[in-house]
Amino acid sequence: QPDRGAADDHPWEGKRARKEEQEMASLVGAAPQRNHPRPRAPSSRASSGKASPASRPHQLPPKLNATNSKLRTTSGRPVRSVGLGGNRHVKQSADLVSTAHDLHGVNYFFAYSLNDDEYGGFLDGLQLLCADPAVRADLFIAVGTMNFRSTEAISAHVARCLRRLGTDYLDAFFLEYVQRGSDEGAAVDALRWMRGEGGLVMDATKSDDGGGAARASAQAGGGGVTGPVRFLGCSTHDRDVGLRLLQSERHGGEGRSGKEGEGGEECLVDLLMA
């Protein structure tokens, strides 16, 4: 059994880890484990030359695609609503990442942490996928940090993510576990800084195609990219905090305006639909 570590301090986290472990086991449990960094489906064929059922891996159905038209990879493919994230409670090999992508069609990956002691195999797997430009263009990779009160720390973490994963852009960057109180203002300030003075966010006017036009413009020497991050987000376990952050975003970071509750629920629905 995997070591639960700090999960004992947070019972809900331990339960979530066990649930994730069971779900991933059911998803990739029958997949072949090889030393090759990019495993493919086994080629078991009968004498008739037809592929056996075992050689046809289970692919995620199209209905598990994100419905928001902006949530696309840079190649234009829809982001799958089922993703694979690093899990410090379960030993994840690099093969698990390539198996999820190659055999099951997962293209959304969340590198919750860059701690190699806990997530090394997962990060190695992502790095192997990113090494192929064509494959990288089909991925949606998200990262995050809880240290968002320091602009220097944010910049350093973005740079470290790019270097560790071997990619020149990040599809999403989350400010993690925003709590009630001063965290809320710090998160809004951080989002504002990343989009503005920090220069870390891709030009939104060029991102409707998944960022391809923006990167092409930059490679051609023109404008269009002010940073390597395509999308920004926040995570919280407090619904009220989430609503206030969404309302603040809707009103340009200046806080909620209008009648009580106006605008926030609609924005929340938009987010859930994505």
PDB file of C-alpha atoms in Angstrom:
ATOM      1  CA  GLN A   1       0.000   0.000   0.000  1.00  0.00           C
ATOM      2  CA  PRO A   2       1.330   3.485  -0.821  1.00  0.00           C
ATOM      3  CA  ASP A   3       2.437   5.693   2.033  1.00  0.00           C
ATOM      4  CA  ARG A   4      -0.320   8.234   2.664  1.00  0.00           C
ATOM      5  CA  GLY A   5       2.064  10.679   4.319  1.00  0.00           C
ATOM      6  CA  ALA A   6       0.421  13.941   5.261  1.00  0.00           C
ATOM      7  CA  ALA A   7      -3.000  12.656   4.215  1.00  0.00           C
ATOM      8  CA  ASP A   8      -3.531  11.545   7.822  1.00  0.00           C
ATOM      9  CA  ASP A   9      -3.694  15.214   8.785  1.00  0.00           C
ATOM     10  CA  HIS A  10      -6.487  15.792   6.275  1.00  0.00           C
ATOM     11  CA  PRO A  11      -8.964  12.880   6.120  1.00  0.00           C
ATOM     12  CA  TRP A  12     -10.711  14.301   3.044  1.00  0.00           C
ATOM     13  CA  GLU A  13      -7.380  14.392   1.206  1.00  0.00           C
ATOM     14  CA  GLY A  14      -6.654  10.771   2.045  1.00  0.00           C
ATOM     15  CA  LYS A  15     -10.071   9.707   0.776  1.00  0.00           C
ATOM     16  CA  ARG A  16      -9.565  11.701  -2.410  1.00  0.00           C
ATOM     17  CA  ALA A  17      -6.150  10.120  -2.956  1.00  0.00           C
ATOM     18  CA  ARG A  18      -7.594   6.620  -2.536  1.00  0.00           C
ATOM     19  CA  LYS A  19     -10.422   7.435  -4.948  1.00  0.00           C
ATOM     20  CA  GLU A  20      -7.958   8.800  -7.521  1.00  0.00           C
ATOM     21  CA  GLU A  21      -5.823   5.696  -7.122  1.00  0.00           C
ATOM     22  CA  GLN A  22      -8.811   3.416  -7.740  1.00  0.00           C
ATOM     23  CA  GLU A  23      -9.954   5.434 -10.760  1.00  0.00           C
ATOM     24  CA  MET A  24      -6.517   5.430 -12.360  1.00  0.00           C
ATOM     25  CA  ALA A  25      -6.123   1.719 -11.647  1.00  0.00           C
ATOM     26  CA  SER A  26      -9.349   1.014 -13.501  1.00  0.00           C
ATOM     27  CA  LEU A  27      -8.263   3.285 -16.349  1.00  0.00           C
ATOM     28  CA  VAL A  28      -4.719   2.061 -16.962  1.00  0.00           C
ATOM     29  CA  GLY A  29      -4.481  -1.096 -14.874  1.00  0.00           C
ATOM     30  CA  ALA A  30      -4.415  -3.397 -17.901  1.00  0.00           C
ATOM     31  CA  ALA A  31      -1.992  -1.238 -19.873  1.00  0.00           C
ATOM     32  CA  PRO A  32       1.427  -2.739 -20.673  1.00  0.00           C
ATOM     33  CA  GLN A  33       4.371  -1.524 -18.587  1.00  0.00           C
ATOM     34  CA  ARG A  34       7.522  -1.107 -20.671  1.00  0.00           C
ATOM     35  CA  ASN A  35      10.862   0.575 -20.318  1.00  0.00           C
ATOM     36  CA  HIS A  36      10.184   2.498 -23.530  1.00  0.00           C
ATOM     37  CA  PRO A  37       9.194   6.066 -22.628  1.00  0.00           C
ATOM     38  CA  ARG A  38       6.312   6.090 -25.113  1.00  0.00           C
ATOM     39  CA  PRO A  39       4.484   2.706 -24.827  1.00  0.00           C
ATOM     40  CA  ARG A  40       2.116   1.740 -27.601  1.00  0.00           C
ATOM     41  CA  ALA A  41      -0.781  -0.693 -27.749  1.00  0.00           C
ATOM     42  CA  PRO A  42       0.315  -4.341 -27.786  1.00  0.00           C
ATOM     43  CA  SER A  43       0.149  -5.915 -31.236  1.00  0.00           C
ATOM     44  CA  SER A  44      -1.613  -9.183 -30.376  1.00  0.00           C
ATOM     45  CA  ARG A  45      -2.949 -10.663 -33.604  1.00  0.00           C
ATOM     46  CA  ALA A  46      -4.519 -13.985 -34.397  1.00  0.00           C
ATOM     47  CA  SER A  47      -3.481 -16.067 -37.378  1.00  0.00           C
ATOM     48  CA  SER A  48      -6.250 -14.404 -39.419  1.00  0.00           C
ATOM     49  CA  GLY A  49      -4.360 -11.104 -39.147  1.00  0.00           C
ATOM     50  CA  LYS A  50      -7.169  -9.303 -37.309  1.00  0.00           C
ATOM     51  CA  ALA A  51      -6.339  -7.436 -34.110  1.00  0.00           C
ATOM     52  CA  SER A  52      -7.607  -9.108 -30.964  1.00  0.00           C
ATOM     53  CA  PRO A  53      -9.912  -7.123 -28.617  1.00  0.00           C
ATOM     54  CA  ALA A  54      -7.034  -6.811 -26.138  1.00  0.00           C
ATOM     55  CA  SER A  55      -5.024  -4.788 -28.670  1.00  0.00           C
ATOM     56  CA  ARG A  56      -7.699  -2.070 -28.910  1.00  0.00           C
ATOM     57  CA  PRO A  57      -7.197   0.210 -25.891  1.00  0.00           C
ATOM     58  CA  HIS A  58     -10.065   2.073 -24.287  1.00  0.00           C
ATOM     59  CA  GLN A  59     -10.226   5.657 -25.510  1.00  0.00           C
ATOM     60  CA  LEU A  60     -12.084   8.394 -23.646  1.00  0.00           C
ATOM     61  CA  PRO A  61     -15.387   9.134 -25.436  1.00  0.00           C
ATOM     62  CA  PRO A  62     -15.812  12.491 -27.258  1.00  0.00           C
ATOM     63  CA  LYS A  63     -18.499  13.523 -24.766  1.00  0.00           C
ATOM     64  CA  LEU A  64     -15.695  13.956 -22.220  1.00  0.00           C
ATOM     65  CA  ASN A  65     -14.379  17.019 -24.057  1.00  0.00           C
ATOM     66  CA  ALA A  66     -14.565  20.483 -22.508  1.00  0.00           C
ATOM     67  CA  THR A  67     -17.436  22.396 -24.075  1.00  0.00           C
ATOM     68  CA  ASN A  68     -15.914  25.889 -23.841  1.00  0.00           C
ATOM     69  CA  SER A  69     -14.569  26.775 -27.297  1.00  0.00           C
ATOM     70  CA  LYS A  70     -11.533  28.526 -25.796  1.00  0.00           C
ATOM     71  CA  LEU A  71     -10.329  25.423 -23.977  1.00  0.00           C
ATOM     72  CA  ARG A  72      -8.240  24.018 -26.803  1.00  0.00           C
ATOM     73  CA  THR A  73      -4.699  22.807 -27.138  1.00  0.00           C
ATOM     74  CA  THR A  74      -2.416  24.895 -29.338  1.00  0.00           C
ATOM     75  CA  SER A  75      -3.089  22.407 -32.156  1.00  0.00           C
ATOM     76  CA  GLY A  76      -6.798  23.216 -31.825  1.00  0.00           C
ATOM     77  CA  ARG A  77      -7.944  19.979 -30.190  1.00  0.00           C
ATOM     78  CA  PRO A  78     -10.559  20.134 -27.398  1.00  0.00           C
ATOM     79  CA  VAL A  79      -9.226  19.669 -23.869  1.00  0.00           C
ATOM     80  CA  ARG A  80     -10.444  16.428 -22.324  1.00  0.00           C
ATOM     81  CA  SER A  81     -12.483  16.889 -19.157  1.00  0.00           C
ATOM     82  CA  VAL A  82     -10.751  13.842 -17.644  1.00  0.00           C
ATOM     83  CA  GLY A  83      -7.138  14.599 -16.806  1.00  0.00           C
ATOM     84  CA  LEU A  84      -4.158  13.146 -14.963  1.00  0.00           C
ATOM     85  CA  GLY A  85      -2.473  15.008 -12.124  1.00  0.00           C
ATOM     86  CA  GLY A  86       0.575  14.307 -10.008  1.00  0.00           C
ATOM     87  CA  ASN A  87      -0.293  12.405  -6.821  1.00  0.00           C
ATOM     88  CA  ARG A  88       2.183  12.384  -3.929  1.00  0.00           C
ATOM     89  CA  HIS A  89       0.346   9.501  -2.234  1.00  0.00           C
ATOM     90  CA  VAL A  90       0.873   7.091  -5.141  1.00  0.00           C
ATOM     91  CA  LYS A  91       4.156   6.233  -6.865  1.00  0.00           C
ATOM     92  CA  GLN A  92       3.644   7.341 -10.477  1.00  0.00           C
ATOM     93  CA  SER A  93       6.013   6.201 -13.203  1.00  0.00           C
ATOM     94  CA  ALA A  94       6.813   8.040 -16.417  1.00  0.00           C
ATOM     95  CA  ASP A  95       5.037   5.200 -18.244  1.00  0.00           C
ATOM     96  CA  LEU A  96       1.759   6.112 -16.533  1.00  0.00           C
ATOM     97  CA  VAL A  97       1.761   9.525 -18.224  1.00  0.00           C
ATOM     98  CA  SER A  98       2.501   8.204 -21.714  1.00  0.00           C
ATOM     99  CA  THR A  99      -0.001   5.365 -21.234  1.00  0.00           C
ATOM    100  CA  ALA A 100      -2.750   7.812 -20.270  1.00  0.00           C
ATOM    101  CA  HIS A 101      -1.995   9.902 -23.359  1.00  0.00           C
ATOM    102  CA  ASP A 102      -1.088   7.303 -25.987  1.00  0.00           C
ATOM    103  CA  LEU A 103      -3.570   4.579 -25.134  1.00  0.00           C
ATOM    104  CA  HIS A 104      -6.467   6.468 -23.570  1.00  0.00           C
ATOM    105  CA  GLY A 105      -6.465   9.903 -25.209  1.00  0.00           C
ATOM    106  CA  VAL A 106      -5.852  11.983 -22.069  1.00  0.00           C
ATOM    107  CA  ASN A 107      -4.445  15.393 -23.021  1.00  0.00           C
ATOM    108  CA  TYR A 108      -4.986  17.393 -19.794  1.00  0.00           C
ATOM    109  CA  PHE A 109      -2.167  17.067 -17.255  1.00  0.00           C
ATOM    110  CA  PHE A 110      -1.743  18.997 -14.004  1.00  0.00           C
ATOM    111  CA  ALA A 111       1.731  19.253 -12.485  1.00  0.00           C
ATOM    112  CA  TYR A 112       0.627  20.185  -8.980  1.00  0.00           C
ATOM    113  CA  SER A 113       4.203  20.362  -7.698  1.00  0.00           C
ATOM    114  CA  LEU A 114       7.765  20.241  -8.993  1.00  0.00           C
ATOM    115  CA  ASN A 115       8.992  18.242  -5.995  1.00  0.00           C
ATOM    116  CA  ASP A 116      10.987  15.473  -7.672  1.00  0.00           C
ATOM    117  CA  ASP A 117      11.077  13.390  -4.498  1.00  0.00           C
ATOM    118  CA  GLU A 118       7.284  12.998  -4.647  1.00  0.00           C
ATOM    119  CA  TYR A 119       6.385  13.647  -8.290  1.00  0.00           C
ATOM    120  CA  GLY A 120       9.586  12.787 -10.172  1.00  0.00           C
ATOM    121  CA  GLY A 121       8.134   9.984 -12.305  1.00  0.00           C
ATOM    122  CA  PHE A 122       5.102  12.044 -13.282  1.00  0.00           C
ATOM    123  CA  LEU A 123       7.266  15.043 -14.212  1.00  0.00           C
ATOM    124  CA  ASP A 124       9.637  12.824 -16.209  1.00  0.00           C
ATOM    125  CA  GLY A 125       6.662  11.456 -18.134  1.00  0.00           C
ATOM    126  CA  LEU A 126       5.426  14.947 -18.981  1.00  0.00           C
ATOM    127  CA  GLN A 127       8.915  15.990 -20.044  1.00  0.00           C
ATOM    128  CA  LEU A 128       9.109  13.023 -22.421  1.00  0.00           C
ATOM    129  CA  LEU A 129       5.795  13.995 -24.025  1.00  0.00           C
ATOM    130  CA  CYS A 130       6.840  17.653 -24.327  1.00  0.00           C
ATOM    131  CA  ALA A 131      10.055  16.626 -26.112  1.00  0.00           C
ATOM    132  CA  ASP A 132       8.013  15.910 -29.242  1.00  0.00           C
ATOM    133  CA  PRO A 133       6.694  19.265 -30.611  1.00  0.00           C
ATOM    134  CA  ALA A 134       3.739  17.617 -32.341  1.00  0.00           C
ATOM    135  CA  VAL A 135       2.714  15.843 -29.144  1.00  0.00           C
ATOM    136  CA  ARG A 136       3.238  18.986 -27.049  1.00  0.00           C
ATOM    137  CA  ALA A 137       0.841  20.884 -29.302  1.00  0.00           C
ATOM    138  CA  ASP A 138      -1.865  18.319 -28.453  1.00  0.00           C
ATOM    139  CA  LEU A 139      -1.405  18.685 -24.675  1.00  0.00           C
ATOM    140  CA  PHE A 140      -2.956  21.051 -22.162  1.00  0.00           C
ATOM    141  CA  ILE A 141      -0.523  21.329 -19.237  1.00  0.00           C
ATOM    142  CA  ALA A 142      -1.469  23.160 -16.054  1.00  0.00           C
ATOM    143  CA  VAL A 143       0.774  24.059 -13.125  1.00  0.00           C
ATOM    144  CA  GLY A 144       0.249  26.015  -9.923  1.00  0.00           C
ATOM    145  CA  THR A 145       1.755  27.600  -6.837  1.00  0.00           C
ATOM    146  CA  MET A 146       0.609  28.528  -3.341  1.00  0.00           C
ATOM    147  CA  ASN A 147       3.344  31.170  -3.080  1.00  0.00           C
ATOM    148  CA  PHE A 148       1.605  34.003  -4.946  1.00  0.00           C
ATOM    149  CA  ARG A 149       2.258  36.911  -2.557  1.00  0.00           C
ATOM    150  CA  SER A 150       5.680  37.500  -4.071  1.00  0.00           C
ATOM    151  CA  THR A 151       6.036  38.513  -7.704  1.00  0.00           C
ATOM    152  CA  GLU A 152       9.619  37.233  -7.661  1.00  0.00           C
ATOM    153  CA  ALA A 153       8.401  33.836  -6.464  1.00  0.00           C
ATOM    154  CA  ILE A 154       5.760  33.695  -9.212  1.00  0.00           C
ATOM    155  CA  SER A 155       8.299  34.512 -11.932  1.00  0.00           C
ATOM    156  CA  ALA A 156      10.759  31.980 -10.538  1.00  0.00           C
ATOM    157  CA  HIS A 157       8.116  29.236 -10.434  1.00  0.00           C
ATOM    158  CA  VAL A 158       7.016  29.889 -14.025  1.00  0.00           C
ATOM    159  CA  ALA A 159      10.651  29.691 -15.170  1.00  0.00           C
ATOM    160  CA  ARG A 160      11.224  26.519 -13.174  1.00  0.00           C
ATOM    161  CA  CYS A 161       8.121  24.864 -14.650  1.00  0.00           C
ATOM    162  CA  LEU A 162       9.219  25.674 -18.197  1.00  0.00           C
ATOM    163  CA  ARG A 163      12.702  24.322 -17.524  1.00  0.00           C
ATOM    164  CA  ARG A 164      11.617  21.134 -15.700  1.00  0.00           C
ATOM    165  CA  LEU A 165       8.964  20.179 -18.254  1.00  0.00           C
ATOM    166  CA  GLY A 166      11.057  21.134 -21.272  1.00  0.00           C
ATOM    167  CA  THR A 167       8.433  23.386 -22.852  1.00  0.00           C
ATOM    168  CA  ASP A 168       8.353  27.028 -23.922  1.00  0.00           C
ATOM    169  CA  TYR A 169       4.785  27.715 -22.737  1.00  0.00           C
ATOM    170  CA  LEU A 170       2.282  26.672 -20.077  1.00  0.00           C
ATOM    171  CA  ASP A 171      -1.380  26.224 -20.927  1.00  0.00           C
ATOM    172  CA  ALA A 172      -2.676  27.199 -17.470  1.00  0.00           C
ATOM    173  CA  PHE A 173      -1.183  28.622 -14.282  1.00  0.00           C
ATOM    174  CA  PHE A 174      -3.193  28.393 -11.030  1.00  0.00           C
ATOM    175  CA  LEU A 175      -2.859  30.339  -7.803  1.00  0.00           C
ATOM    176  CA  GLU A 176      -3.541  27.476  -5.410  1.00  0.00           C
ATOM    177  CA  TYR A 177      -5.695  27.198  -2.271  1.00  0.00           C
ATOM    178  CA  VAL A 178      -6.762  30.852  -2.021  1.00  0.00           C
ATOM    179  CA  GLN A 179      -8.178  31.311   1.496  1.00  0.00           C
ATOM    180  CA  ARG A 180     -10.645  33.790   2.955  1.00  0.00           C
ATOM    181  CA  GLY A 181      -9.154  37.114   4.005  1.00  0.00           C
ATOM    182  CA  SER A 182      -5.951  38.707   2.806  1.00  0.00           C
ATOM    183  CA  ASP A 183      -5.307  35.836   0.377  1.00  0.00           C
ATOM    184  CA  GLU A 184      -8.138  37.096  -1.814  1.00  0.00           C
ATOM    185  CA  GLY A 185      -6.614  40.520  -2.368  1.00  0.00           C
ATOM    186  CA  ALA A 186      -3.177  38.997  -2.879  1.00  0.00           C
ATOM    187  CA  ALA A 187      -4.575  36.643  -5.537  1.00  0.00           C
ATOM    188  CA  VAL A 188      -6.304  39.484  -7.421  1.00  0.00           C
ATOM    189  CA  ASP A 189      -3.103  41.543  -7.273  1.00  0.00           C
ATOM    190  CA  ALA A 190      -1.067  38.589  -8.541  1.00  0.00           C
ATOM    191  CA  LEU A 191      -3.424  37.967 -11.468  1.00  0.00           C
ATOM    192  CA  ARG A 192      -3.304  41.661 -12.359  1.00  0.00           C
ATOM    193  CA  TRP A 193       0.483  41.735 -12.157  1.00  0.00           C
ATOM    194  CA  MET A 194       0.956  38.591 -14.272  1.00  0.00           C
ATOM    195  CA  ARG A 195      -1.241  40.034 -17.022  1.00  0.00           C
ATOM    196  CA  GLY A 196       0.322  43.464 -16.877  1.00  0.00           C
ATOM    197  CA  GLU A 197       3.676  44.522 -15.507  1.00  0.00           C
ATOM    198  CA  GLY A 198       4.849  40.936 -14.981  1.00  0.00           C
ATOM    199  CA  GLY A 199       4.505  40.173 -18.692  1.00  0.00           C
ATOM    200  CA  LEU A 200       3.805  36.487 -18.084  1.00  0.00           C
ATOM    201  CA  VAL A 201       0.522  36.027 -19.951  1.00  0.00           C
ATOM    202  CA  MET A 202      -0.039  35.416 -23.643  1.00  0.00           C
ATOM    203  CA  ASP A 203      -1.841  38.146 -25.555  1.00  0.00           C
ATOM    204  CA  ALA A 204      -5.548  37.315 -25.140  1.00  0.00           C
ATOM    205  CA  THR A 205      -6.423  38.840 -28.527  1.00  0.00           C
ATOM    206  CA  LYS A 206      -4.350  36.146 -30.241  1.00  0.00           C
ATOM    207  CA  SER A 207      -5.372  33.154 -28.109  1.00  0.00           C
ATOM    208  CA  ASP A 208      -8.725  32.166 -29.670  1.00  0.00           C
ATOM    209  CA  ASP A 209      -6.956  29.674 -31.924  1.00  0.00           C
ATOM    210  CA  GLY A 210      -5.220  28.104 -28.940  1.00  0.00           C
ATOM    211  CA  GLY A 211      -2.243  30.450 -29.095  1.00  0.00           C
ATOM    212  CA  GLY A 212      -0.900  29.301 -32.453  1.00  0.00           C
ATOM    213  CA  ALA A 213      -1.215  32.703 -34.124  1.00  0.00           C
ATOM    214  CA  ALA A 214       0.400  34.392 -31.153  1.00  0.00           C
ATOM    215  CA  ARG A 215       3.421  32.087 -31.190  1.00  0.00           C
ATOM    216  CA  ALA A 216       3.721  32.342 -34.968  1.00  0.00           C
ATOM    217  CA  SER A 217       3.674  36.138 -34.678  1.00  0.00           C
ATOM    218  CA  ALA A 218       6.383  36.052 -32.035  1.00  0.00           C
ATOM    219  CA  GLN A 219       8.545  33.697 -34.109  1.00  0.00           C
ATOM    220  CA  ALA A 220       8.168  36.054 -37.057  1.00  0.00           C
ATOM    221  CA  GLY A 221       9.492  38.902 -34.947  1.00  0.00           C
ATOM    222  CA  GLY A 222       6.162  40.622 -34.415  1.00  0.00           C
ATOM    223  CA  GLY A 223       4.144  41.302 -31.288  1.00  0.00           C
ATOM    224  CA  GLY A 224       1.466  39.046 -29.878  1.00  0.00           C
ATOM    225  CA  VAL A 225       3.082  37.285 -26.937  1.00  0.00           C
ATOM    226  CA  THR A 226       3.936  38.990 -23.686  1.00  0.00           C
ATOM    227  CA  GLY A 227       4.617  35.792 -21.785  1.00  0.00           C
ATOM    228  CA  PRO A 228       4.559  32.003 -21.769  1.00  0.00           C
ATOM    229  CA  VAL A 229       1.231  31.449 -19.917  1.00  0.00           C
ATOM    230  CA  ARG A 230      -2.000  31.002 -21.912  1.00  0.00           C
ATOM    231  CA  PHE A 231      -4.610  30.941 -19.115  1.00  0.00           C
ATOM    232  CA  LEU A 232      -4.666  32.041 -15.470  1.00  0.00           C
ATOM    233  CA  GLY A 233      -6.827  30.599 -12.689  1.00  0.00           C
ATOM    234  CA  CYS A 234      -7.301  30.229  -8.957  1.00  0.00           C
ATOM    235  CA  SER A 235      -8.288  27.279  -6.784  1.00  0.00           C
ATOM    236  CA  THR A 236     -10.058  27.413  -3.428  1.00  0.00           C
ATOM    237  CA  HIS A 237     -12.077  25.171  -1.121  1.00  0.00           C
ATOM    238  CA  ASP A 238     -14.300  28.103  -0.123  1.00  0.00           C
ATOM    239  CA  ARG A 239     -17.278  28.737  -2.412  1.00  0.00           C
ATOM    240  CA  ASP A 240     -17.682  32.334  -1.256  1.00  0.00           C
ATOM    241  CA  VAL A 241     -14.040  33.061  -2.026  1.00  0.00           C
ATOM    242  CA  GLY A 242     -14.471  31.513  -5.461  1.00  0.00           C
ATOM    243  CA  LEU A 243     -17.496  33.669  -6.211  1.00  0.00           C
ATOM    244  CA  ARG A 244     -15.730  36.851  -5.113  1.00  0.00           C
ATOM    245  CA  LEU A 245     -12.703  36.032  -7.271  1.00  0.00           C
ATOM    246  CA  LEU A 246     -14.936  35.385 -10.276  1.00  0.00           C
ATOM    247  CA  GLN A 247     -16.835  38.625  -9.695  1.00  0.00           C
ATOM    248  CA  SER A 248     -13.584  40.515  -9.353  1.00  0.00           C
ATOM    249  CA  GLU A 249     -12.390  39.074 -12.676  1.00  0.00           C
ATOM    250  CA  ARG A 250     -15.655  40.012 -14.366  1.00  0.00           C
ATOM    251  CA  HIS A 251     -15.314  43.610 -13.188  1.00  0.00           C
ATOM    252  CA  GLY A 252     -11.697  43.974 -14.203  1.00  0.00           C
ATOM    253  CA  GLY A 253     -10.184  43.129 -10.828  1.00  0.00           C
ATOM    254  CA  GLU A 254     -11.860  46.075  -9.106  1.00  0.00           C
ATOM    255  CA  GLY A 255     -14.227  43.967  -6.968  1.00  0.00           C
ATOM    256  CA  ARG A 256     -17.941  43.269  -7.231  1.00  0.00           C
ATOM    257  CA  SER A 257     -20.335  46.007  -8.342  1.00  0.00           C
ATOM    258  CA  GLY A 258     -24.098  46.165  -8.810  1.00  0.00           C
ATOM    259  CA  LYS A 259     -26.759  44.361  -6.813  1.00  0.00           C
ATOM    260  CA  GLU A 260     -25.987  41.605  -4.340  1.00  0.00           C
ATOM    261  CA  GLY A 261     -25.046  38.446  -6.221  1.00  0.00           C
ATOM    262  CA  GLU A 262     -25.335  40.122  -9.636  1.00  0.00           C
ATOM    263  CA  GLY A 263     -23.066  38.646 -12.288  1.00  0.00           C
ATOM    264  CA  GLY A 264     -21.207  36.194 -10.090  1.00  0.00           C
ATOM    265  CA  GLU A 265     -23.515  33.205 -10.538  1.00  0.00           C
ATOM    266  CA  GLU A 266     -23.563  33.634 -14.311  1.00  0.00           C
ATOM    267  CA  CYS A 267     -19.790  33.762 -14.359  1.00  0.00           C
ATOM    268  CA  LEU A 268     -19.632  30.679 -12.135  1.00  0.00           C
ATOM    269  CA  VAL A 269     -21.922  28.812 -14.532  1.00  0.00           C
ATOM    270  CA  ASP A 270     -19.631  29.777 -17.418  1.00  0.00           C
ATOM    271  CA  LEU A 271     -16.677  28.361 -15.501  1.00  0.00           C
ATOM    272  CA  LEU A 272     -18.469  25.113 -14.676  1.00  0.00           C
ATOM    273  CA  MET A 273     -19.512  24.692 -18.297  1.00  0.00           C
ATOM    274  CA  ALA A 274     -15.861  24.993 -19.317  1.00  0.00           C
TER     275      ALA A 274
END
